[in-house]
Backbone as JSON, one array per atom type, in Angstrom:
{
  "sequence": "MTARSWAATAAVVCAALPAHAQVEAIDARPLPLATRRLPASADECAVWRREQAFARSVESHDERAFRSFLHAGTVFQAGTPEADRGSDAVTRSWREIIDGKAIALRWRPGIVQIGGEPAIAVSRGPYILQRTQAGALVYRVGMYQTVWVRDGRDGTWRVLFDGSATAGQPVDDRAAADRWVEDQPMSDCAS",
  "N": [[-86.42, -16.26, -16.2], [-83.91, -15.5, -13.89], [-83.77, -15.73, -10.29], [-82.04, -13.81, -9.32], [-82.13, -11.89, -11.37], [-84.85, -11.17, -11.29], [-84.95, -10.1, -8.71], [-83.19, -7.93, -8.95], [-84.56, -6.38, -10.83], [-86.9, -5.81, -9.39], [-85.79, -4.32, -7.29], [-85.05, -1.89, -8.47], [-87.52, -0.78, -9.09], [-88.58, -0.5, -6.55], [-87.07, 1.35, -5.16], [-87.99, 3.96, -4.92], [-90.08, 3.91, -3.13], [-91.99, 5.03, -0.27], [-90.64, 5.12, 3.04], [-92.37, 4.67, 5.13], [-94.34, 2.95, 4.31], [-96.92, 0.49, 4.61], [-96.59, -2.93, 5.65], [-97.46, -5.56, 3.51], [-99.03, -8.66, 2.61], [-97.88, -11.19, 0.33], [-99.72, -11.63, -2.63], [-101.24, -14.45, -3.54], [-102.91, -15.38, -5.53], [-103.82, -17.11, -8.59], [-103.24, -16.04, -12.02], [-105.63, -14.16, -13.98], [-107.63, -15.39, -16.74], [-107.52, -14.76, -20.31], [-109.47, -12.33, -22.13], [-109.61, -12.38, -24.84], [-109.51, -14.99, -27.13], [-107.67, -17.33, -29.08], [-107.67, -19.61, -31.86], [-106.41, -22.98, -31.45], [-104.45, -25.94, -31.93], [-104.94, -29.41, -30.96], [-102.51, -30.47, -30.0], [-101.12, -28.09, -29.44], [-102.73, -27.15, -27.4], [-102.21, -29.1, -25.52], [-99.61, -28.45, -24.78], [-100.14, -25.89, -23.8], [-101.68, -26.51, -21.53], [-99.72, -27.89, -20.11], [-97.9, -25.81, -19.63], [-99.52, -24.27, -17.98], [-99.74, -25.99, -15.76], [-97.07, -26.0, -15.0], [-96.76, -23.33, -14.15], [-98.48, -23.45, -11.97], [-97.06, -25.14, -10.3], [-95.2, -23.46, -9.18], [-96.88, -21.59, -7.96], [-97.93, -23.22, -5.96], [-95.74, -23.67, -4.45], [-94.03, -25.85, -4.88], [-91.21, -27.32, -5.21], [-90.2, -29.75, -6.15], [-92.13, -30.55, -8.05], [-91.87, -28.36, -9.81], [-89.26, -28.79, -10.77], [-89.72, -31.13, -12.22], [-90.74, -30.31, -14.63], [-88.64, -29.41, -16.11], [-86.26, -29.74, -18.7], [-83.3, -31.7, -18.73], [-81.13, -30.3, -19.76], [-81.93, -27.65, -19.68], [-82.15, -24.07, -20.22], [-82.37, -21.13, -18.54], [-83.29, -17.69, -18.49], [-82.51, -17.36, -21.01], [-80.33, -16.51, -23.68], [-78.97, -14.44, -22.49], [-76.19, -13.0, -20.65], [-76.46, -13.8, -18.01], [-77.54, -16.31, -17.91], [-78.88, -19.33, -16.58], [-77.85, -22.64, -16.56], [-78.94, -25.9, -17.02], [-80.93, -28.21, -15.11], [-80.43, -28.43, -12.34], [-79.07, -26.01, -11.64], [-80.99, -24.12, -12.42], [-83.14, -24.76, -10.73], [-81.99, -24.19, -8.23], [-81.55, -21.38, -8.54], [-84.14, -20.47, -8.66], [-85.27, -20.88, -6.18], [-86.04, -18.9, -4.24], [-88.17, -17.7, -5.57], [-89.91, -19.89, -5.93], [-90.37, -20.48, -3.25], [-91.84, -18.2, -2.49], [-92.3, -16.25, -0.45], [-91.18, -13.65, -0.13], [-91.05, -12.77, -2.67], [-93.07, -13.08, -5.51], [-93.81, -14.78, -8.39], [-96.07, -14.95, -10.87], [-97.58, -16.5, -13.6], [-99.32, -17.09, -16.67], [-100.28, -19.35, -19.3], [-100.12, -18.06, -22.57], [-100.18, -17.56, -25.81], [-99.67, -20.47, -27.58], [-97.66, -22.13, -29.91], [-96.96, -24.48, -32.46], [-94.67, -25.34, -34.87], [-93.21, -26.45, -37.93], [-91.78, -28.56, -36.87], [-92.9, -31.05, -34.99], [-92.22, -31.68, -32.37], [-91.39, -29.5, -30.98], [-92.32, -26.59, -29.3], [-93.5, -23.24, -28.82], [-94.25, -21.08, -26.2], [-95.83, -18.22, -25.16], [-96.56, -15.72, -22.89], [-98.29, -13.7, -20.35], [-96.88, -12.32, -17.32], [-96.94, -11.64, -13.78], [-95.01, -10.0, -11.51], [-94.46, -9.78, -8.16], [-93.33, -8.18, -5.25], [-92.29, -7.72, -1.91], [-91.2, -4.74, -0.74], [-89.54, -2.34, 1.09], [-91.62, -2.49, 2.91], [-93.98, -2.55, 1.45], [-96.08, -3.84, -1.2], [-94.91, -4.23, -4.47], [-95.45, -4.13, -7.98], [-94.86, -5.63, -11.16], [-95.39, -6.1, -14.62], [-95.18, -8.18, -17.51], [-94.02, -10.03, -20.41], [-93.3, -13.47, -20.86], [-91.3, -15.99, -22.49], [-91.23, -19.31, -23.52], [-89.59, -22.2, -24.64], [-90.6, -25.33, -25.46], [-89.89, -28.82, -25.49], [-90.69, -31.98, -26.77], [-90.24, -35.02, -25.22], [-88.86, -37.77, -26.76], [-88.91, -40.32, -25.73], [-90.91, -40.64, -23.71], [-92.92, -38.91, -24.42], [-93.42, -36.59, -23.0], [-93.74, -33.12, -22.49], [-91.18, -30.77, -21.98], [-89.43, -27.99, -20.48], [-87.11, -26.32, -22.41], [-85.87, -23.89, -23.09], [-86.14, -20.73, -21.45], [-87.27, -17.45, -20.73], [-87.49, -13.87, -20.25], [-89.63, -12.11, -22.4], [-90.21, -9.52, -22.82], [-89.39, -6.27, -21.53], [-90.1, -5.8, -18.15], [-92.79, -3.86, -16.78], [-93.76, -1.34, -14.48], [-96.74, -1.44, -12.47], [-99.58, -0.09, -10.72], [-101.0, -1.66, -8.77], [-102.31, -4.91, -7.76], [-104.82, -5.2, -8.97], [-104.62, -3.56, -11.26], [-102.57, -4.95, -12.53], [-103.85, -7.41, -13.01], [-105.84, -6.56, -14.82], [-104.21, -5.83, -16.99], [-103.14, -8.34, -17.64], [-105.48, -9.74, -18.4], [-105.98, -8.48, -20.81], [-104.12, -9.57, -22.52], [-103.88, -11.73, -25.23], [-104.77, -15.25, -25.6], [-104.24, -18.75, -26.38], [-107.06, -20.73, -27.18], [-107.58, -22.76, -24.99], [-108.3, -23.25, -22.42], [-110.15, -25.09, -20.06]],
  "CA": [[-85.62, -15.24, -15.58], [-83.37, -16.0, -12.64], [-84.17, -15.0, -9.09], [-81.18, -12.62, -9.25], [-82.66, -10.9, -12.31], [-86.12, -10.66, -10.75], [-84.65, -9.27, -7.55], [-82.6, -6.68, -9.42], [-85.64, -5.61, -11.44], [-87.77, -5.32, -8.32], [-85.08, -3.32, -6.5], [-85.12, -0.62, -9.18], [-88.89, -0.28, -8.94], [-88.89, -0.25, -5.15], [-86.19, 2.36, -4.56], [-88.7, 5.22, -4.68], [-91.2, 3.75, -2.2], [-91.81, 5.7, 1.01], [-90.19, 4.24, 4.12], [-93.46, 4.42, 6.06], [-95.35, 2.1, 3.69], [-97.35, -0.6, 5.47], [-96.24, -4.26, 5.16], [-98.57, -6.32, 2.97], [-98.71, -10.04, 2.27], [-97.83, -11.55, -1.09], [-101.0, -12.07, -3.17], [-100.93, -15.74, -4.15], [-103.92, -15.82, -6.51], [-103.38, -17.32, -9.98], [-103.59, -14.96, -12.94], [-106.89, -14.33, -14.71], [-107.52, -15.8, -18.14], [-107.67, -13.67, -21.28], [-110.79, -12.12, -22.7], [-109.48, -12.7, -26.28], [-109.01, -16.35, -27.32], [-107.28, -17.66, -30.45], [-107.74, -21.05, -32.11], [-105.19, -23.76, -31.23], [-104.58, -27.37, -32.2], [-104.94, -30.27, -29.76], [-101.13, -30.53, -29.49], [-100.81, -26.79, -28.84], [-103.46, -27.1, -26.13], [-101.5, -29.98, -24.57], [-98.49, -27.64, -24.27], [-100.77, -24.82, -23.02], [-102.02, -27.08, -20.22], [-98.45, -28.19, -19.44], [-97.42, -24.51, -19.15], [-100.37, -23.9, -16.84], [-99.32, -26.83, -14.64], [-95.75, -25.5, -14.62], [-97.02, -22.13, -13.35], [-99.11, -23.86, -10.7], [-96.04, -25.72, -9.42], [-94.61, -22.33, -8.45], [-97.94, -21.07, -7.1], [-98.11, -24.12, -4.81], [-94.44, -23.75, -3.76], [-93.62, -27.25, -5.0], [-89.93, -27.36, -5.92], [-90.08, -31.04, -6.83], [-92.97, -30.48, -9.25], [-91.22, -27.39, -10.69], [-88.13, -29.46, -11.4], [-90.21, -32.16, -13.14], [-91.06, -29.68, -15.92], [-87.41, -28.96, -16.74], [-85.37, -30.61, -19.46], [-82.0, -31.76, -18.02], [-80.25, -29.27, -20.32], [-82.67, -26.39, -19.78], [-81.46, -22.79, -20.05], [-83.27, -20.05, -18.13], [-82.77, -16.38, -18.84], [-81.85, -17.71, -22.26], [-79.88, -15.42, -24.53], [-78.35, -13.37, -21.71], [-74.98, -13.45, -19.94], [-76.83, -14.32, -16.69], [-78.28, -17.56, -18.1], [-78.65, -20.5, -15.75], [-77.83, -23.81, -17.43], [-79.16, -27.18, -16.38], [-82.06, -28.22, -14.18], [-79.96, -28.17, -10.98], [-78.79, -24.58, -11.5], [-82.25, -23.38, -12.51], [-83.9, -25.0, -9.5], [-81.34, -23.39, -7.17], [-81.75, -19.94, -8.72], [-85.56, -20.17, -8.51], [-85.76, -21.24, -4.83], [-86.74, -17.77, -3.6], [-89.44, -17.52, -6.28], [-90.75, -21.03, -5.59], [-90.74, -20.28, -1.85], [-92.95, -17.25, -2.59], [-92.56, -15.45, 0.74], [-90.81, -12.25, -0.33], [-91.21, -12.46, -4.1], [-93.98, -14.01, -6.15], [-93.92, -14.71, -9.84], [-97.25, -15.65, -11.37], [-97.74, -16.38, -15.04], [-100.28, -18.01, -17.27], [-99.99, -19.52, -20.71], [-100.76, -17.16, -23.52], [-100.29, -18.19, -27.12], [-98.77, -21.6, -27.82], [-97.61, -22.48, -31.33], [-96.07, -25.55, -32.91], [-94.41, -25.14, -36.29], [-92.95, -27.6, -38.77], [-91.2, -29.64, -36.06], [-93.97, -31.3, -34.03], [-91.73, -31.92, -31.01], [-90.94, -28.23, -30.43], [-93.4, -25.61, -29.19], [-93.18, -22.0, -28.13], [-95.33, -20.57, -25.36], [-95.56, -16.84, -24.76], [-97.7, -15.24, -22.13], [-98.05, -12.65, -19.38], [-96.53, -12.61, -15.93], [-96.97, -10.59, -12.76], [-93.98, -10.16, -10.49], [-94.73, -8.94, -7.0], [-92.28, -8.29, -4.24], [-92.39, -6.81, -0.79], [-90.02, -3.87, -0.68], [-89.77, -1.2, 1.98], [-92.88, -2.67, 3.61], [-95.15, -2.5, 0.57], [-96.01, -4.67, -2.4], [-94.71, -3.56, -5.76], [-95.86, -5.02, -9.06], [-94.39, -5.45, -12.53], [-95.99, -7.02, -15.58], [-94.41, -8.35, -18.74], [-94.26, -11.27, -21.14], [-92.25, -14.48, -20.85], [-91.33, -16.9, -23.63], [-90.67, -20.61, -23.18], [-89.52, -23.21, -25.69], [-90.86, -26.67, -24.93], [-89.5, -29.92, -26.36], [-91.35, -33.23, -26.39], [-89.31, -36.12, -25.03], [-89.19, -38.88, -27.66], [-89.05, -41.58, -24.97], [-92.18, -40.76, -22.98], [-93.9, -37.96, -24.96], [-93.64, -35.49, -22.06], [-93.21, -31.8, -22.87], [-90.32, -30.19, -20.95], [-88.89, -26.66, -20.79], [-85.74, -26.31, -22.89], [-85.41, -22.5, -22.94], [-87.12, -19.85, -20.82], [-86.77, -16.12, -20.43], [-88.4, -12.75, -20.42], [-89.79, -11.71, -23.79], [-90.31, -8.05, -22.83], [-88.97, -5.63, -20.28], [-91.23, -5.62, -17.24], [-93.21, -2.48, -16.55], [-94.45, -1.21, -13.19], [-98.16, -1.11, -12.39], [-99.91, 0.43, -9.39], [-101.46, -2.65, -7.8], [-102.67, -6.2, -8.35], [-105.98, -5.02, -9.85], [-104.1, -3.05, -12.54], [-101.83, -6.06, -13.13], [-104.85, -8.35, -13.52], [-106.46, -5.98, -16.03], [-103.22, -5.94, -18.05], [-103.06, -9.76, -18.01], [-106.7, -10.09, -19.11], [-105.9, -7.92, -22.16], [-103.15, -10.33, -23.34], [-104.59, -12.87, -25.81], [-104.27, -16.61, -25.3], [-104.81, -19.86, -27.13], [-108.35, -21.13, -26.6], [-107.31, -24.1, -24.46], [-108.77, -23.37, -21.02], [-111.38, -25.89, -19.99]],
  "C": [[-85.13, -15.77, -14.24], [-83.87, -15.17, -11.47], [-83.33, -13.73, -8.95], [-81.71, -11.52, -10.16], [-83.96, -10.3, -11.82], [-85.86, -9.72, -9.59], [-84.07, -7.93, -7.97], [-83.66, -5.79, -10.05], [-86.54, -5.0, -10.38], [-87.1, -4.22, -7.51], [-85.14, -1.95, -7.15], [-86.48, 0.02, -8.98], [-89.14, 0.21, -7.52], [-88.11, 0.9, -4.54], [-86.93, 3.64, -4.19], [-89.86, 5.08, -3.7], [-90.95, 4.48, -0.88], [-91.47, 4.7, 2.11], [-91.32, 3.87, 5.07], [-94.55, 3.5, 5.5], [-95.65, 0.89, 4.59], [-96.98, -1.95, 4.83], [-97.51, -4.97, 4.7], [-98.1, -7.72, 2.64], [-98.68, -10.23, 0.76], [-99.19, -12.1, -1.5], [-100.76, -13.33, -4.0], [-101.96, -16.22, -5.17], [-103.31, -16.08, -7.88], [-103.82, -16.15, -10.85], [-104.93, -15.23, -13.62], [-106.62, -14.79, -16.15], [-107.79, -14.6, -19.04], [-109.11, -13.53, -21.73], [-110.78, -12.47, -24.2], [-108.82, -14.06, -26.44], [-108.75, -16.61, -28.8], [-107.33, -19.17, -30.66], [-106.38, -21.72, -31.89], [-105.48, -25.23, -31.52], [-104.61, -28.15, -30.88], [-103.54, -30.36, -29.16], [-100.72, -29.21, -28.84], [-101.51, -26.65, -27.49], [-102.8, -28.01, -25.09], [-100.32, -29.21, -23.96], [-99.04, -26.52, -23.39], [-101.08, -25.33, -21.61], [-100.76, -27.45, -19.43], [-97.85, -26.9, -18.87], [-98.21, -24.08, -17.93], [-99.98, -24.71, -15.6], [-97.95, -26.41, -14.11], [-95.91, -24.26, -13.73], [-97.61, -22.5, -11.99], [-98.12, -24.53, -9.76], [-95.37, -24.64, -8.59], [-95.65, -21.74, -7.5], [-98.13, -21.91, -5.84], [-96.81, -24.37, -4.06], [-93.87, -25.16, -3.77], [-92.36, -27.37, -5.86], [-89.78, -28.66, -6.72], [-90.91, -31.06, -8.13], [-92.36, -29.52, -10.27], [-90.12, -28.08, -11.48], [-88.58, -30.5, -12.43], [-90.55, -31.61, -14.52], [-89.8, -29.34, -16.73], [-86.71, -30.07, -17.51], [-84.03, -30.6, -18.73], [-81.05, -30.67, -18.5], [-80.92, -27.92, -20.47], [-81.76, -25.17, -19.6], [-82.52, -21.75, -19.71], [-82.54, -18.73, -18.25], [-81.93, -16.55, -20.11], [-81.49, -16.46, -23.07], [-79.25, -14.26, -23.78], [-77.07, -13.9, -21.05], [-75.29, -14.08, -18.58], [-77.54, -15.66, -16.77], [-77.87, -18.62, -17.09], [-78.8, -21.72, -16.65], [-77.98, -25.08, -16.62], [-80.23, -27.1, -15.31], [-81.62, -27.97, -12.74], [-79.77, -26.68, -10.73], [-80.08, -23.76, -11.53], [-83.06, -23.56, -11.23], [-83.31, -24.21, -8.34], [-81.66, -21.9, -7.32], [-83.21, -19.53, -8.54], [-86.1, -20.45, -7.11], [-86.55, -20.12, -4.17], [-88.11, -17.54, -4.26], [-90.39, -18.66, -5.93], [-91.24, -20.92, -4.15], [-91.89, -19.28, -1.72], [-93.23, -16.39, -1.38], [-92.26, -13.97, 0.54], [-90.97, -11.81, -1.77], [-92.15, -13.51, -4.68], [-94.0, -13.74, -7.64], [-95.1, -15.56, -10.23], [-97.28, -15.45, -12.87], [-98.84, -17.33, -15.48], [-99.92, -18.18, -18.73], [-100.76, -18.5, -21.53], [-100.97, -17.9, -24.82], [-99.24, -19.28, -27.24], [-98.84, -21.93, -29.31], [-96.59, -23.59, -31.56], [-95.92, -25.35, -34.41], [-94.18, -26.45, -37.02], [-92.31, -28.77, -38.05], [-92.18, -29.93, -34.93], [-93.52, -31.56, -32.59], [-91.2, -30.66, -30.34], [-92.11, -27.25, -30.43], [-92.88, -24.36, -28.5], [-94.44, -21.53, -27.41], [-94.94, -19.17, -24.92], [-96.78, -16.32, -24.04], [-97.3, -14.22, -21.08], [-97.61, -13.17, -18.01], [-96.78, -11.39, -15.07], [-95.87, -10.94, -11.77], [-94.36, -9.23, -9.35], [-93.71, -9.23, -5.93], [-92.58, -7.31, -3.12], [-91.09, -6.04, -0.7], [-90.37, -2.65, 0.15], [-91.16, -1.26, 2.61], [-94.13, -2.63, 2.75], [-94.97, -3.45, -0.6], [-95.8, -3.79, -3.61], [-94.96, -4.6, -6.85], [-95.2, -4.61, -10.36], [-95.13, -6.48, -13.39], [-95.11, -7.08, -16.81], [-94.79, -9.67, -19.39], [-93.05, -12.18, -21.01], [-92.33, -15.24, -22.17], [-90.6, -18.18, -23.25], [-90.68, -21.49, -24.43], [-89.62, -24.57, -25.02], [-90.41, -27.7, -25.96], [-90.17, -31.19, -25.84], [-90.32, -34.35, -26.36], [-89.75, -37.3, -25.89], [-89.41, -40.2, -26.94], [-90.42, -41.71, -24.33], [-93.25, -39.76, -23.45], [-94.18, -36.76, -24.08], [-92.99, -34.21, -22.57], [-92.41, -31.24, -21.7], [-89.75, -28.86, -21.44], [-87.42, -26.79, -21.2], [-85.12, -24.93, -22.71], [-86.52, -21.68, -22.3], [-86.48, -18.49, -20.59], [-87.83, -15.07, -20.63], [-88.44, -12.37, -21.89], [-89.91, -10.2, -23.93], [-89.72, -7.53, -21.53], [-90.22, -5.46, -19.42], [-91.54, -4.15, -17.06], [-93.96, -2.41, -15.23], [-95.93, -0.91, -13.38], [-98.47, -0.77, -10.94], [-100.25, -0.64, -8.36], [-101.86, -3.93, -8.53], [-103.87, -6.07, -9.28], [-105.54, -4.51, -11.22], [-103.33, -4.15, -13.27], [-102.79, -7.07, -13.74], [-105.51, -7.83, -14.79], [-105.5, -6.1, -17.22], [-103.14, -7.38, -18.56], [-104.29, -10.16, -18.82], [-106.69, -9.58, -20.55], [-104.93, -8.66, -23.08], [-103.83, -11.57, -23.89], [-103.97, -14.21, -25.43], [-104.9, -17.61, -26.23], [-106.07, -20.33, -26.42], [-108.25, -22.57, -26.12], [-107.83, -24.3, -23.05], [-110.07, -24.16, -21.02], [-112.32, -25.32, -18.96]]
}
């Protein structure tokens, strides 16, 4: 999802906040793991760990690392008119998210699957979007979906397509968001 899309989503949620709300800092903790684990192959776990490292590049505000996960022809907010095409455009549109000062996007790998083509994988998992609006933190949770492709030259998995898999929904606070994330199953790849 592009920064523009995240910002627009957050603005809708935040419009009803009271003007006197106290300013809070962005909560930078990674997301909790799932309580329900599903079997996964070694290759699926390799993609799971790559997705986890991709999420951590944003958590650590490392634009260079973030960019290293992108296929040159990547498409973010795939399947929408607002899609960003190419690693340069995606990196530019994600700067505010990577910076993490006013908006934070945290996600963790959920279920990773590889089908009949061993160089293509899909990863779907939960995210928490938090943003400071009108002096208070607001939270949304939802599911993302990423298509990964393995580079035939060096064997590295890179993001080809990425986007929201569900409409985000508001939650009261980070504790409620964490509980929602813990309820979303994941491939049994965490070490």
